[in-house]
């Protein structure tokens, strides 16, 4: 281990407890903010679930079971996955298996509201090149050589999943560059490929994976490798704040249209989101892109979730609508995460690869409900506490 990193880690171990102590010295228990669970799980019966078609049941179960190779040693899902191995792919057998092995819990927001936001994402295909050209001159960066990543749970187990990302300047760890700085000054990182449009790079970062169409007909598959440590801020929100779009009109298509009409303001738009995603090249394959669970996603039956509420590998029952208003009720597998996917009742449904999937994903901003199917006898996830909203004095 680098000696400079060791020294910084020791300072971190001293600093974080001091932060906690100082944060506690603000006036005693009476001044502590009230908190509530980020989400709650409401026990439900199988009969309470909305009806799904046999085809959707078989497809959704198949999507979930495809991850069992990754979950066979999981303390929650291992035994259920083992039992699922030999279940025939028929609707009646699957229903019997699910009812015998899983209980049903409805997700609820803090105010006991069962409704939440259901969006969509996809694997885009953009034109590009393996070498820089006059047309393809937007770099898709790999992980920077000088970025240091620290898993905080190596020091504080209660911070499981939390990481610091930064760069050493002398003996001090500074935050890594934000997106605007990277786009202006570049970064010490390998270039995976080159794109022709800065908006394509932004959308690629939002989706987390994609394909680059090369001139020789090949498609280069790339996927999320890491991120610069800055929070994700939707560029659509910036357009609303600027008065350029109404909140209800924000879609990927609307953002693209605005960018085409305002090319000089694209750097300002992109700079409003400090988060920056770095990519790696994946082997050529006809499978779906791999999500956070490292299994290929299934179009229409894999979803990205907030893992603080829904553990990866979970089987969900989703009830929502398509953008055209038609009902969409089916089991889906929680196999991915995303910076924008946060909240009590929240899911991002993967729609597949290419333009048609992109249109569907870009227009999807629906209300919906989610039930979590959870192994019988297993303890429910421990959901973190969040601060109550502070009400202003009249």
mmCIF file of C-alpha atoms in Angstrom:
data_model
loop_
_atom_site.group_PDB
_atom_site.id
_atom_site.type_symbol
_atom_site.label_atom_id
_atom_site.label_comp_id
_atom_site.label_asym_id
_atom_site.label_seq_id
_atom_site.Cartn_x
_atom_site.Cartn_y
_atom_site.Cartn_z
ATOM 1 C CA UNK A 1 0.000 0.000 0.000
ATOM 2 C CA UNK A 2 1.314 3.472 -0.884
ATOM 3 C CA UNK A 3 2.724 5.240 2.200
ATOM 4 C CA UNK A 4 0.945 8.487 1.322
ATOM 5 C CA UNK A 5 -2.332 6.606 1.178
ATOM 6 C CA UNK A 6 -1.629 5.006 4.561
ATOM 7 C CA UNK A 7 -1.057 8.404 6.109
ATOM 8 C CA UNK A 8 -4.252 9.774 4.617
ATOM 9 C CA UNK A 9 -6.228 6.766 5.808
ATOM 10 C CA UNK A 10 -5.013 7.306 9.377
ATOM 11 C CA UNK A 11 -6.081 10.942 9.194
ATOM 12 C CA UNK A 12 -9.494 9.844 7.918
ATOM 13 C CA UNK A 13 -9.848 7.428 10.831
ATOM 14 C CA UNK A 14 -9.189 10.344 13.205
ATOM 15 C CA UNK A 15 -11.252 12.940 11.336
ATOM 16 C CA UNK A 16 -14.561 11.092 10.907
ATOM 17 C CA UNK A 17 -15.070 10.375 14.632
ATOM 18 C CA UNK A 18 -14.292 14.035 15.328
ATOM 19 C CA UNK A 19 -16.921 15.070 12.797
ATOM 20 C CA UNK A 20 -19.421 12.865 14.594
ATOM 21 C CA UNK A 21 -18.470 14.353 17.964
ATOM 22 C CA UNK A 22 -18.703 17.916 16.714
ATOM 23 C CA UNK A 23 -22.010 17.211 15.007
ATOM 24 C CA UNK A 24 -23.372 15.944 18.319
ATOM 25 C CA UNK A 25 -22.385 19.084 20.244
ATOM 26 C CA UNK A 26 -25.250 21.231 19.012
ATOM 27 C CA UNK A 27 -27.531 21.520 21.989
ATOM 28 C CA UNK A 28 -28.569 18.080 23.209
ATOM 29 C CA UNK A 29 -31.315 15.614 22.323
ATOM 30 C CA UNK A 30 -34.000 18.278 22.066
ATOM 31 C CA UNK A 31 -32.320 19.729 19.008
ATOM 32 C CA UNK A 32 -31.807 16.433 17.186
ATOM 33 C CA UNK A 33 -33.859 16.279 13.981
ATOM 34 C CA UNK A 34 -36.633 13.731 13.893
ATOM 35 C CA UNK A 35 -36.187 10.880 11.461
ATOM 36 C CA UNK A 36 -38.241 8.271 9.675
ATOM 37 C CA UNK A 37 -37.458 5.113 7.725
ATOM 38 C CA UNK A 38 -36.651 5.747 4.067
ATOM 39 C CA UNK A 39 -39.350 3.209 3.198
ATOM 40 C CA UNK A 40 -41.526 0.637 4.925
ATOM 41 C CA UNK A 41 -42.694 -2.828 3.938
ATOM 42 C CA UNK A 42 -46.382 -3.595 4.308
ATOM 43 C CA UNK A 43 -47.297 -7.283 4.539
ATOM 44 C CA UNK A 44 -49.774 -8.325 1.858
ATOM 45 C CA UNK A 45 -51.461 -11.477 0.596
ATOM 46 C CA UNK A 46 -50.848 -13.095 -2.770
ATOM 47 C CA UNK A 47 -54.483 -12.404 -3.600
ATOM 48 C CA UNK A 48 -53.807 -8.661 -3.204
ATOM 49 C CA UNK A 49 -51.375 -8.644 -6.119
ATOM 50 C CA UNK A 50 -52.681 -7.386 -9.477
ATOM 51 C CA UNK A 51 -53.101 -10.113 -12.064
ATOM 52 C CA UNK A 52 -50.310 -10.836 -14.535
ATOM 53 C CA UNK A 53 -50.424 -12.786 -17.766
ATOM 54 C CA UNK A 54 -48.846 -16.233 -17.940
ATOM 55 C CA UNK A 55 -46.307 -14.998 -20.484
ATOM 56 C CA UNK A 56 -45.190 -12.123 -18.250
ATOM 57 C CA UNK A 57 -44.991 -14.427 -15.239
ATOM 58 C CA UNK A 58 -42.746 -16.894 -17.071
ATOM 59 C CA UNK A 59 -40.548 -14.154 -18.529
ATOM 60 C CA UNK A 60 -40.189 -12.271 -15.246
ATOM 61 C CA UNK A 61 -39.347 -15.431 -13.309
ATOM 62 C CA UNK A 62 -36.807 -16.389 -15.955
ATOM 63 C CA UNK A 63 -35.151 -12.987 -15.669
ATOM 64 C CA UNK A 64 -34.890 -13.322 -11.887
ATOM 65 C CA UNK A 65 -33.617 -16.913 -12.048
ATOM 66 C CA UNK A 66 -30.898 -15.926 -14.538
ATOM 67 C CA UNK A 67 -29.099 -14.198 -11.648
ATOM 68 C CA UNK A 68 -29.130 -17.253 -9.398
ATOM 69 C CA UNK A 69 -25.613 -18.148 -10.522
ATOM 70 C CA UNK A 70 -24.536 -14.946 -8.756
ATOM 71 C CA UNK A 71 -26.809 -15.460 -5.766
ATOM 72 C CA UNK A 72 -26.142 -19.105 -4.917
ATOM 73 C CA UNK A 73 -24.010 -18.130 -1.909
ATOM 74 C CA UNK A 74 -26.199 -15.170 -0.894
ATOM 75 C CA UNK A 75 -27.465 -15.561 2.699
ATOM 76 C CA UNK A 76 -30.940 -14.333 1.737
ATOM 77 C CA UNK A 77 -31.475 -15.734 -1.744
ATOM 78 C CA UNK A 78 -29.121 -18.728 -1.889
ATOM 79 C CA UNK A 79 -31.546 -21.402 -0.706
ATOM 80 C CA UNK A 80 -34.449 -19.983 -2.726
ATOM 81 C CA UNK A 81 -32.292 -19.941 -5.850
ATOM 82 C CA UNK A 82 -31.260 -23.542 -5.230
ATOM 83 C CA UNK A 83 -34.908 -24.555 -4.959
ATOM 84 C CA UNK A 84 -35.752 -22.617 -8.146
ATOM 85 C CA UNK A 85 -33.258 -24.528 -10.287
ATOM 86 C CA UNK A 86 -35.593 -27.309 -11.335
ATOM 87 C CA UNK A 87 -38.890 -25.398 -11.475
ATOM 88 C CA UNK A 88 -40.460 -25.988 -14.923
ATOM 89 C CA UNK A 89 -41.001 -22.874 -17.046
ATOM 90 C CA UNK A 90 -44.776 -23.064 -16.844
ATOM 91 C CA UNK A 91 -47.018 -20.459 -15.241
ATOM 92 C CA UNK A 92 -48.722 -22.945 -12.894
ATOM 93 C CA UNK A 93 -45.440 -24.388 -11.615
ATOM 94 C CA UNK A 94 -43.954 -20.917 -11.134
ATOM 95 C CA UNK A 95 -47.005 -19.667 -9.225
ATOM 96 C CA UNK A 96 -46.845 -22.693 -6.955
ATOM 97 C CA UNK A 97 -43.145 -22.197 -6.301
ATOM 98 C CA UNK A 98 -43.501 -18.499 -5.545
ATOM 99 C CA UNK A 99 -46.394 -18.952 -3.123
ATOM 100 C CA UNK A 100 -44.601 -21.789 -1.333
ATOM 101 C CA UNK A 101 -41.295 -19.958 -0.909
ATOM 102 C CA UNK A 102 -41.941 -16.217 -0.859
ATOM 103 C CA UNK A 103 -43.992 -13.712 1.119
ATOM 104 C CA UNK A 104 -45.409 -10.473 -0.307
ATOM 105 C CA UNK A 105 -44.599 -6.982 0.977
ATOM 106 C CA UNK A 106 -45.850 -3.742 -0.516
ATOM 107 C CA UNK A 107 -43.413 -0.836 -0.594
ATOM 108 C CA UNK A 108 -44.615 2.314 1.124
ATOM 109 C CA UNK A 109 -43.274 5.861 1.256
ATOM 110 C CA UNK A 110 -42.916 7.642 4.586
ATOM 111 C CA UNK A 111 -46.508 8.891 4.430
ATOM 112 C CA UNK A 112 -47.748 5.329 3.754
ATOM 113 C CA UNK A 113 -48.262 6.203 0.081
ATOM 114 C CA UNK A 114 -47.937 3.079 -2.110
ATOM 115 C CA UNK A 115 -47.336 5.076 -5.297
ATOM 116 C CA UNK A 116 -43.951 6.048 -6.680
ATOM 117 C CA UNK A 117 -42.073 6.952 -9.848
ATOM 118 C CA UNK A 118 -41.350 4.334 -12.509
ATOM 119 C CA UNK A 119 -39.010 5.360 -15.313
ATOM 120 C CA UNK A 120 -37.169 3.512 -18.071
ATOM 121 C CA UNK A 121 -33.652 3.131 -19.423
ATOM 122 C CA UNK A 122 -31.999 1.355 -22.325
ATOM 123 C CA UNK A 123 -28.736 0.498 -24.073
ATOM 124 C CA UNK A 124 -28.108 3.231 -26.668
ATOM 125 C CA UNK A 125 -26.202 2.801 -29.928
ATOM 126 C CA UNK A 126 -24.188 5.847 -30.999
ATOM 127 C CA UNK A 127 -21.833 6.437 -33.949
ATOM 128 C CA UNK A 128 -18.167 6.665 -33.058
ATOM 129 C CA UNK A 129 -14.605 5.547 -33.662
ATOM 130 C CA UNK A 130 -11.713 3.782 -31.973
ATOM 131 C CA UNK A 131 -9.452 6.664 -33.003
ATOM 132 C CA UNK A 132 -9.970 10.400 -32.905
ATOM 133 C CA UNK A 133 -11.192 11.913 -36.171
ATOM 134 C CA UNK A 134 -12.454 15.296 -37.289
ATOM 135 C CA UNK A 135 -16.009 14.067 -36.702
ATOM 136 C CA UNK A 136 -15.513 11.682 -33.755
ATOM 137 C CA UNK A 137 -13.686 13.894 -31.279
ATOM 138 C CA UNK A 138 -15.580 13.455 -27.990
ATOM 139 C CA UNK A 139 -13.554 11.109 -25.730
ATOM 140 C CA UNK A 140 -15.150 8.299 -23.757
ATOM 141 C CA UNK A 141 -12.766 7.952 -20.829
ATOM 142 C CA UNK A 142 -11.787 4.874 -18.899
ATOM 143 C CA UNK A 143 -10.985 5.039 -15.174
ATOM 144 C CA UNK A 144 -8.406 7.792 -14.475
ATOM 145 C CA UNK A 145 -4.933 6.701 -13.479
ATOM 146 C CA UNK A 146 -4.758 9.251 -10.648
ATOM 147 C CA UNK A 147 -8.174 8.647 -9.052
ATOM 148 C CA UNK A 148 -8.041 7.109 -5.571
ATOM 149 C CA UNK A 149 -11.058 5.133 -4.357
ATOM 150 C CA UNK A 150 -11.562 4.438 -0.647
ATOM 151 C CA UNK A 151 -14.257 2.089 0.641
ATOM 152 C CA UNK A 152 -15.306 3.692 3.919
ATOM 153 C CA UNK A 153 -16.675 0.445 5.337
ATOM 154 C CA UNK A 154 -13.082 -0.757 5.589
ATOM 155 C CA UNK A 155 -12.906 1.636 8.551
ATOM 156 C CA UNK A 156 -16.558 2.063 9.517
ATOM 157 C CA UNK A 157 -18.775 -0.985 8.770
ATOM 158 C CA UNK A 158 -21.889 1.160 9.201
ATOM 159 C CA UNK A 159 -20.855 3.024 6.035
ATOM 160 C CA UNK A 160 -21.189 -0.084 3.880
ATOM 161 C CA UNK A 161 -21.304 0.807 0.196
ATOM 162 C CA UNK A 162 -20.005 4.344 0.755
ATOM 163 C CA UNK A 163 -16.850 5.386 -1.091
ATOM 164 C CA UNK A 164 -14.626 8.408 -1.357
ATOM 165 C CA UNK A 165 -13.080 9.295 -4.693
ATOM 166 C CA UNK A 166 -10.341 11.842 -5.041
ATOM 167 C CA UNK A 167 -6.833 12.761 -6.077
ATOM 168 C CA UNK A 168 -3.729 13.151 -3.930
ATOM 169 C CA UNK A 169 -2.161 16.593 -3.990
ATOM 170 C CA UNK A 170 0.945 16.255 -1.884
ATOM 171 C CA UNK A 171 -0.312 14.473 1.226
ATOM 172 C CA UNK A 172 -3.888 15.780 0.957
ATOM 173 C CA UNK A 173 -6.757 13.939 -0.733
ATOM 174 C CA UNK A 174 -8.820 16.429 -2.724
ATOM 175 C CA UNK A 175 -12.178 15.781 -4.415
ATOM 176 C CA UNK A 176 -11.793 14.551 -7.963
ATOM 177 C CA UNK A 177 -12.609 16.916 -10.823
ATOM 178 C CA UNK A 178 -16.263 17.573 -11.591
ATOM 179 C CA UNK A 179 -17.725 17.017 -15.042
ATOM 180 C CA UNK A 180 -17.235 20.601 -16.250
ATOM 181 C CA UNK A 181 -13.530 20.461 -15.388
ATOM 182 C CA UNK A 182 -13.068 17.077 -17.030
ATOM 183 C CA UNK A 183 -14.828 18.223 -20.196
ATOM 184 C CA UNK A 184 -12.713 21.385 -20.352
ATOM 185 C CA UNK A 185 -9.271 20.152 -19.279
ATOM 186 C CA UNK A 186 -9.462 16.399 -19.931
ATOM 187 C CA UNK A 187 -8.247 13.750 -17.526
ATOM 188 C CA UNK A 188 -5.334 11.321 -17.124
ATOM 189 C CA UNK A 189 -7.215 8.268 -18.364
ATOM 190 C CA UNK A 190 -7.261 5.872 -21.302
ATOM 191 C CA UNK A 191 -9.744 6.723 -24.050
ATOM 192 C CA UNK A 192 -12.053 3.763 -24.700
ATOM 193 C CA UNK A 193 -13.559 5.288 -27.861
ATOM 194 C CA UNK A 194 -14.567 8.579 -29.487
ATOM 195 C CA UNK A 195 -18.117 9.849 -30.048
ATOM 196 C CA UNK A 196 -19.439 12.442 -32.486
ATOM 197 C CA UNK A 197 -21.802 14.354 -30.171
ATOM 198 C CA UNK A 198 -21.334 15.581 -26.560
ATOM 199 C CA UNK A 199 -25.022 14.934 -25.849
ATOM 200 C CA UNK A 200 -24.532 11.277 -26.801
ATOM 201 C CA UNK A 201 -21.817 11.045 -24.161
ATOM 202 C CA UNK A 202 -24.122 12.568 -21.543
ATOM 203 C CA UNK A 203 -26.932 10.149 -22.375
ATOM 204 C CA UNK A 204 -24.445 7.275 -22.392
ATOM 205 C CA UNK A 205 -23.398 8.248 -18.872
ATOM 206 C CA UNK A 206 -27.020 8.448 -17.742
ATOM 207 C CA UNK A 207 -27.834 4.990 -19.158
ATOM 208 C CA UNK A 208 -24.614 3.468 -17.795
ATOM 209 C CA UNK A 209 -23.848 1.273 -20.798
ATOM 210 C CA UNK A 210 -24.159 1.309 -24.562
ATOM 211 C CA UNK A 211 -22.775 0.375 -27.938
ATOM 212 C CA UNK A 212 -20.651 2.416 -30.306
ATOM 213 C CA UNK A 213 -21.316 1.854 -33.992
ATOM 214 C CA UNK A 214 -18.007 1.783 -35.876
ATOM 215 C CA UNK A 215 -17.561 2.572 -39.578
ATOM 216 C CA UNK A 216 -16.642 -1.037 -40.373
ATOM 217 C CA UNK A 217 -20.030 -2.259 -39.122
ATOM 218 C CA UNK A 218 -18.863 -3.555 -35.755
ATOM 219 C CA UNK A 219 -20.448 -2.455 -32.497
ATOM 220 C CA UNK A 220 -18.196 -1.781 -29.538
ATOM 221 C CA UNK A 221 -19.849 -2.601 -26.203
ATOM 222 C CA UNK A 222 -18.942 -0.393 -23.262
ATOM 223 C CA UNK A 223 -20.173 -0.359 -19.677
ATOM 224 C CA UNK A 224 -19.926 1.613 -16.444
ATOM 225 C CA UNK A 225 -16.556 1.237 -14.742
ATOM 226 C CA UNK A 226 -16.568 3.997 -12.112
ATOM 227 C CA UNK A 227 -17.620 7.563 -11.363
ATOM 228 C CA UNK A 228 -15.895 10.761 -10.226
ATOM 229 C CA UNK A 229 -17.541 10.901 -6.795
ATOM 230 C CA UNK A 230 -19.727 13.939 -7.442
ATOM 231 C CA UNK A 231 -23.519 13.687 -7.029
ATOM 232 C CA UNK A 232 -25.707 13.130 -10.061
ATOM 233 C CA UNK A 233 -27.885 16.117 -10.930
ATOM 234 C CA UNK A 234 -30.399 15.677 -13.779
ATOM 235 C CA UNK A 235 -29.777 17.998 -16.699
ATOM 236 C CA UNK A 236 -33.539 18.124 -17.191
ATOM 237 C CA UNK A 237 -33.849 19.792 -13.800
ATOM 238 C CA UNK A 238 -31.457 22.528 -14.956
ATOM 239 C CA UNK A 239 -33.582 23.151 -18.035
ATOM 240 C CA UNK A 240 -36.658 23.512 -15.813
ATOM 241 C CA UNK A 241 -34.820 25.902 -13.470
ATOM 242 C CA UNK A 242 -33.746 27.971 -16.476
ATOM 243 C CA UNK A 243 -37.336 28.189 -17.682
ATOM 244 C CA UNK A 244 -36.459 26.301 -20.868
ATOM 245 C CA UNK A 245 -38.792 23.343 -20.250
ATOM 246 C CA UNK A 246 -41.761 22.607 -18.032
ATOM 247 C CA UNK A 247 -41.238 19.845 -15.486
ATOM 248 C CA UNK A 248 -43.946 17.678 -16.988
ATOM 249 C CA UNK A 249 -42.391 18.001 -20.456
ATOM 250 C CA UNK A 250 -38.901 16.771 -19.543
ATOM 251 C CA UNK A 251 -38.023 13.704 -21.612
ATOM 252 C CA UNK A 252 -34.851 12.595 -23.320
ATOM 253 C CA UNK A 253 -36.337 13.637 -26.649
ATOM 254 C CA UNK A 254 -37.197 17.107 -25.348
ATOM 255 C CA UNK A 255 -33.671 17.539 -23.968
ATOM 256 C CA UNK A 256 -32.180 16.456 -27.299
ATOM 257 C CA UNK A 257 -34.384 18.899 -29.199
ATOM 258 C CA UNK A 258 -33.345 21.749 -26.894
ATOM 259 C CA UNK A 259 -29.650 20.908 -27.380
ATOM 260 C CA UNK A 260 -30.021 20.917 -31.174
ATOM 261 C CA UNK A 261 -31.696 24.318 -31.011
ATOM 262 C CA UNK A 262 -29.136 25.733 -28.542
ATOM 263 C CA UNK A 263 -25.716 24.267 -29.435
ATOM 264 C CA UNK A 264 -23.801 27.164 -27.862
ATOM 265 C CA UNK A 265 -25.356 26.402 -24.456
ATOM 266 C CA UNK A 266 -24.573 22.680 -24.429
ATOM 267 C CA UNK A 267 -21.427 23.120 -22.258
ATOM 268 C CA UNK A 268 -23.525 25.071 -19.732
ATOM 269 C CA UNK A 269 -26.169 22.345 -19.749
ATOM 270 C CA UNK A 270 -23.656 19.522 -19.313
ATOM 271 C CA UNK A 271 -21.774 21.434 -16.620
ATOM 272 C CA UNK A 272 -24.923 21.556 -14.484
ATOM 273 C CA UNK A 273 -24.425 17.842 -13.736
ATOM 274 C CA UNK A 274 -21.142 17.466 -11.797
ATOM 275 C CA UNK A 275 -21.212 13.667 -12.003
ATOM 276 C CA UNK A 276 -19.010 12.023 -14.620
ATOM 277 C CA UNK A 277 -19.013 8.310 -15.499
ATOM 278 C CA UNK A 278 -15.971 6.371 -16.710
ATOM 279 C CA UNK A 279 -16.327 3.299 -18.934
ATOM 280 C CA UNK A 280 -14.723 -0.009 -19.736
ATOM 281 C CA UNK A 281 -14.938 -2.148 -22.853
ATOM 282 C CA UNK A 282 -17.010 -5.335 -22.659
ATOM 283 C CA UNK A 283 -16.656 -8.439 -24.852
ATOM 284 C CA UNK A 284 -18.840 -8.608 -27.944
ATOM 285 C CA UNK A 285 -22.095 -10.382 -27.143
ATOM 286 C CA UNK A 286 -25.749 -10.523 -28.143
ATOM 287 C CA UNK A 287 -26.766 -10.575 -24.478
ATOM 288 C CA UNK A 288 -28.155 -7.543 -22.727
ATOM 289 C CA UNK A 289 -25.744 -5.239 -20.903
ATOM 290 C CA UNK A 290 -24.639 -6.316 -17.448
ATOM 291 C CA UNK A 291 -26.108 -4.423 -14.526
ATOM 292 C CA UNK A 292 -24.773 -3.912 -11.003
ATOM 293 C CA UNK A 293 -25.429 -7.568 -10.208
ATOM 294 C CA UNK A 294 -23.110 -8.486 -13.122
ATOM 295 C CA UNK A 295 -25.683 -10.516 -15.012
ATOM 296 C CA UNK A 296 -27.105 -9.658 -18.459
ATOM 297 C CA UNK A 297 -30.230 -7.534 -18.199
ATOM 298 C CA UNK A 298 -33.460 -8.813 -19.739
ATOM 299 C CA UNK A 299 -35.424 -6.300 -21.815
ATOM 300 C CA UNK A 300 -38.705 -5.491 -20.096
ATOM 301 C CA UNK A 301 -38.016 -7.682 -17.056
ATOM 302 C CA UNK A 302 -34.902 -6.259 -15.367
ATOM 303 C CA UNK A 303 -34.980 -3.099 -13.272
ATOM 304 C CA UNK A 304 -32.615 -0.681 -11.580
ATOM 305 C CA UNK A 305 -33.539 0.053 -7.957
ATOM 306 C CA UNK A 306 -32.395 1.932 -4.882
ATOM 307 C CA UNK A 307 -30.452 -0.783 -3.067
ATOM 308 C CA UNK A 308 -31.028 0.994 0.266
ATOM 309 C CA UNK A 309 -34.683 -0.032 -0.120
ATOM 310 C CA UNK A 310 -34.589 -3.079 -2.416
ATOM 311 C CA UNK A 311 -31.593 -5.444 -2.223
ATOM 312 C CA UNK A 312 -30.110 -6.502 -5.549
ATOM 313 C CA UNK A 313 -31.357 -9.924 -6.609
ATOM 314 C CA UNK A 314 -34.870 -9.357 -5.286
ATOM 315 C CA UNK A 315 -37.939 -10.400 -7.219
ATOM 316 C CA UNK A 316 -40.482 -7.584 -7.574
ATOM 317 C CA UNK A 317 -44.098 -7.333 -8.677
ATOM 318 C CA UNK A 318 -44.503 -4.136 -10.667
ATOM 319 C CA UNK A 319 -47.776 -2.402 -11.505
ATOM 320 C CA UNK A 320 -47.555 0.693 -13.681
ATOM 321 C CA UNK A 321 -48.388 1.913 -17.192
ATOM 322 C CA UNK A 322 -46.528 2.443 -20.430
ATOM 323 C CA UNK A 323 -46.159 6.018 -21.705
ATOM 324 C CA UNK A 324 -49.284 5.504 -23.846
ATOM 325 C CA UNK A 325 -51.315 4.684 -20.733
ATOM 326 C CA UNK A 326 -51.736 0.942 -21.261
ATOM 327 C CA UNK A 327 -51.306 -1.231 -18.195
ATOM 328 C CA UNK A 328 -47.960 -2.867 -17.434
ATOM 329 C CA UNK A 329 -48.106 -5.480 -14.671
ATOM 330 C CA UNK A 330 -45.384 -8.101 -14.339
ATOM 331 C CA UNK A 331 -42.680 -9.566 -12.106
ATOM 332 C CA UNK A 332 -39.276 -7.962 -12.659
ATOM 333 C CA UNK A 333 -35.813 -8.674 -11.282
ATOM 334 C CA UNK A 334 -33.848 -6.069 -9.306
ATOM 335 C CA UNK A 335 -30.508 -6.409 -11.104
ATOM 336 C CA UNK A 336 -29.141 -2.888 -11.471
ATOM 337 C CA UNK A 337 -28.716 0.481 -9.743
ATOM 338 C CA UNK A 338 -28.294 4.069 -10.906
ATOM 339 C CA UNK A 339 -27.381 7.472 -9.546
ATOM 340 C CA UNK A 340 -30.834 8.858 -10.302
ATOM 341 C CA UNK A 341 -32.706 5.861 -8.871
ATOM 342 C CA UNK A 342 -33.308 6.869 -5.280
ATOM 343 C CA UNK A 343 -36.387 6.997 -3.103
ATOM 344 C CA UNK A 344 -39.049 4.989 -1.396
ATOM 345 C CA UNK A 345 -41.099 3.491 -4.236
ATOM 346 C CA UNK A 346 -38.779 3.770 -7.230
ATOM 347 C CA UNK A 347 -37.708 1.626 -10.179
ATOM 348 C CA UNK A 348 -36.135 2.115 -13.604
ATOM 349 C CA UNK A 349 -37.254 -0.539 -16.093
ATOM 350 C CA UNK A 350 -34.725 -1.720 -18.696
ATOM 351 C CA UNK A 351 -36.276 -1.685 -22.173
ATOM 352 C CA UNK A 352 -33.521 -3.152 -24.358
ATOM 353 C CA UNK A 353 -31.143 -1.884 -27.051
ATOM 354 C CA UNK A 354 -31.488 0.661 -29.816
ATOM 355 C CA UNK A 355 -33.748 3.452 -30.993
ATOM 356 C CA UNK A 356 -37.163 1.900 -30.283
ATOM 357 C CA UNK A 357 -36.146 0.979 -26.751
ATOM 358 C CA UNK A 358 -34.716 4.468 -26.316
ATOM 359 C CA UNK A 359 -37.982 6.100 -27.363
ATOM 360 C CA UNK A 360 -39.932 4.027 -24.869
ATOM 361 C CA UNK A 361 -37.411 4.563 -22.076
ATOM 362 C CA UNK A 362 -37.110 8.287 -22.743
ATOM 363 C CA UNK A 363 -40.871 8.845 -22.556
ATOM 364 C CA UNK A 364 -41.488 6.696 -19.481
ATOM 365 C CA UNK A 365 -42.234 8.737 -16.366
ATOM 366 C CA UNK A 366 -45.148 6.892 -14.815
ATOM 367 C CA UNK A 367 -46.749 6.386 -11.441
ATOM 368 C CA UNK A 368 -46.678 2.824 -10.145
ATOM 369 C CA UNK A 369 -46.641 0.438 -7.233
ATOM 370 C CA UNK A 370 -44.064 -2.161 -6.240
ATOM 371 C CA UNK A 371 -44.371 -5.299 -4.162
ATOM 372 C CA UNK A 372 -41.269 -7.137 -3.001
ATOM 373 C CA UNK A 373 -41.382 -10.943 -2.970
ATOM 374 C CA UNK A 374 -39.175 -11.968 -0.069
ATOM 375 C CA UNK A 375 -37.998 -15.426 1.111
ATOM 376 C CA UNK A 376 -40.161 -16.798 3.913
ATOM 377 C CA UNK A 377 -38.502 -16.609 7.298
ATOM 378 C CA UNK A 378 -35.806 -14.161 6.170
ATOM 379 C CA UNK A 379 -35.408 -10.890 8.040
ATOM 380 C CA UNK A 380 -36.553 -7.882 6.073
ATOM 381 C CA UNK A 381 -33.887 -5.400 4.905
ATOM 382 C CA UNK A 382 -32.757 -2.766 7.385
ATOM 383 C CA UNK A 383 -33.795 0.494 5.744
ATOM 384 C CA UNK A 384 -31.814 3.602 6.747
ATOM 385 C CA UNK A 385 -33.394 6.489 8.628
ATOM 386 C CA UNK A 386 -33.678 9.884 6.957
ATOM 387 C CA UNK A 387 -34.456 13.268 8.446
ATOM 388 C CA UNK A 388 -38.034 14.543 8.453
ATOM 389 C CA UNK A 389 -38.765 17.559 6.311
ATOM 390 C CA UNK A 390 -38.487 20.772 8.310
ATOM 391 C CA UNK A 391 -41.667 22.829 8.267
ATOM 392 C CA UNK A 392 -41.226 26.547 7.979
ATOM 393 C CA UNK A 393 -42.735 28.762 10.665
ATOM 394 C CA UNK A 394 -45.901 30.540 9.565
#
